Amino acid sequence: MKPIANAHVRSEGPNYRHEIQAGRHALLADEPTEHGGLDAGPAPYELFLSGLGACTAITLRMYAEKKGWDLGELKVELTLLKDRDGNTQIERSLHSDAPLSDEQWDKLLAVAEKTPVTLTVKQGAPISTRRG
């Protein structure tokens, strides 16, 4: 297999604030204060949804460019839901201020279901953990 992304997460001290190095970019992750964190950055599920939303928006923008469509301002809103049994669901809502036809929306919704991160989430990805 060929690596396509990497991230390194580091923490110091007794708090939940973590420094993330993703490629050349530095980010922070933390937990909200109500969960014992300092709220210094997004929580892990927020980062997860951010990646899915960014992939969705980027892929739709690429598709629209190929078709010559103006998407105007594109927004992707995501919510992660869990029930008592541990079942998880993600709700994703797409918004554009461009005057798109029903046919264009149908195609954009279909493309959103096939973005790379969407497919990874839906298919699942095995995780192997080892001591470094």
Coordinates of C-alpha atoms in Angstrom, one line a residue:
M1 CA 0.0 0.0 0.0
K2 CA 1.1 3.6 -0.7
P3 CA 0.8 6.2 2.0
I4 CA -1.5 9.1 1.1
A5 CA -1.6 11.1 4.3
N6 CA 0.1 11.2 7.7
A7 CA -0.3 12.9 11.0
H8 CA 1.7 13.1 14.2
V9 CA 0.0 13.9 17.6
R10 CA 2.0 14.9 20.6
S11 CA 1.1 15.8 24.2
E12 CA 2.9 17.0 27.2
G13 CA 1.6 17.4 30.7
P14 CA -1.6 16.3 32.4
N15 CA -4.1 18.0 30.2
Y16 CA -5.9 16.9 27.0
R17 CA -4.4 19.6 24.7
H18 CA -2.5 17.9 21.9
E19 CA -0.3 19.3 19.1
I20 CA -1.0 17.8 15.7
Q21 CA 1.4 17.9 12.8
A22 CA -0.4 17.0 9.6
G23 CA 1.9 17.3 6.6
R24 CA 3.4 20.9 6.9
H25 CA 0.4 22.1 9.0
A26 CA 0.3 22.5 12.8
L27 CA -3.1 22.1 14.5
L28 CA -4.4 21.7 18.1
A29 CA -6.9 19.3 19.5
D30 CA -8.4 19.3 22.9
E31 CA -11.6 18.5 24.7
P32 CA -14.2 21.1 25.8
T33 CA -14.0 22.3 29.4
E34 CA -17.1 20.3 30.3
H35 CA -15.1 17.2 29.5
G36 CA -12.0 18.2 31.4
G37 CA -10.1 19.9 28.6
L38 CA -9.0 23.5 28.0
D39 CA -11.0 24.0 24.8
A40 CA -7.7 25.0 23.1
G41 CA -8.8 23.4 19.8
P42 CA -11.4 21.1 18.2
A43 CA -12.3 17.8 19.8
P44 CA -11.4 14.6 17.9
Y45 CA -14.9 14.1 16.5
E46 CA -14.9 17.7 15.3
L47 CA -11.6 17.1 13.5
F48 CA -13.0 13.9 12.0
L49 CA -16.1 15.7 10.7
S50 CA -13.9 18.6 9.5
G51 CA -11.9 16.2 7.3
L52 CA -15.1 14.7 5.9
G53 CA -16.6 18.1 5.2
A54 CA -13.4 19.5 3.6
C55 CA -13.2 16.4 1.3
T56 CA -16.8 16.8 0.4
A57 CA -16.5 20.5 -0.4
I58 CA -13.2 20.1 -2.3
T59 CA -14.5 17.2 -4.4
L60 CA -17.8 19.0 -5.3
R61 CA -15.8 22.1 -6.2
M62 CA -13.6 20.0 -8.5
Y63 CA -16.6 18.3 -10.1
A64 CA -18.4 21.7 -10.6
E65 CA -15.3 23.2 -12.3
K66 CA -15.1 20.3 -14.7
K67 CA -18.8 20.8 -15.6
G68 CA -18.4 24.6 -15.8
W69 CA -20.9 25.1 -12.9
D70 CA -20.7 28.1 -10.5
L71 CA -21.3 26.8 -7.0
G72 CA -21.1 30.2 -5.4
E73 CA -20.6 29.9 -1.7
L74 CA -20.7 26.2 -0.8
K75 CA -21.3 25.1 2.8
V76 CA -21.1 21.6 4.1
E77 CA -22.7 21.1 7.6
L78 CA -22.1 17.8 9.5
T79 CA -23.4 16.3 12.7
L80 CA -22.3 13.1 14.2
L81 CA -25.0 11.2 16.2
K82 CA -24.7 8.3 18.5
D83 CA -27.5 6.4 20.3
R84 CA -27.4 4.4 23.6
D85 CA -26.5 1.2 21.7
G86 CA -23.4 2.8 20.2
N87 CA -24.9 3.1 16.7
T88 CA -23.3 6.0 14.9
Q89 CA -24.7 8.1 12.1
I90 CA -23.4 11.2 10.3
E91 CA -25.8 13.8 8.9
R92 CA -24.4 15.9 6.1
S93 CA -26.2 18.9 4.6
L94 CA -25.0 20.8 1.5
H95 CA -25.9 24.5 0.8
S96 CA -25.1 26.7 -2.1
D97 CA -26.1 30.3 -2.8
A98 CA -25.9 29.6 -6.6
P99 CA -29.1 29.0 -8.6
L100 CA -28.6 25.3 -9.3
S101 CA -31.2 23.1 -11.0
D102 CA -32.7 20.0 -9.5
E103 CA -30.6 17.9 -11.9
Q104 CA -27.4 19.7 -10.8
W105 CA -28.3 19.1 -7.1
D106 CA -29.1 15.4 -7.8
K107 CA -25.6 15.0 -9.4
L108 CA -23.8 16.9 -6.6
L109 CA -25.6 14.8 -3.9
A110 CA -24.5 11.6 -5.8
V111 CA -20.9 12.8 -6.1
A112 CA -20.9 13.7 -2.3
E113 CA -21.7 10.0 -1.6
K114 CA -18.5 9.0 -3.5
T115 CA -15.9 11.4 -2.2
P116 CA -12.7 9.6 -1.0
V117 CA -13.2 10.2 2.7
T118 CA -16.9 9.3 2.5
L119 CA -16.0 6.0 0.9
T120 CA -13.3 5.3 3.5
V121 CA -15.8 6.0 6.3
K122 CA -18.5 3.9 4.7
Q123 CA -16.2 1.0 3.9
G124 CA -14.3 1.2 7.2
A125 CA -10.5 1.0 7.4
P126 CA -8.6 -1.5 9.4
I127 CA -6.4 0.1 12.1
S128 CA -3.2 -1.6 13.2
T129 CA -1.6 -0.3 16.4
R130 CA 1.9 -1.1 17.4
R131 CA 4.5 0.1 19.9
G132 CA 6.8 2.7 18.3

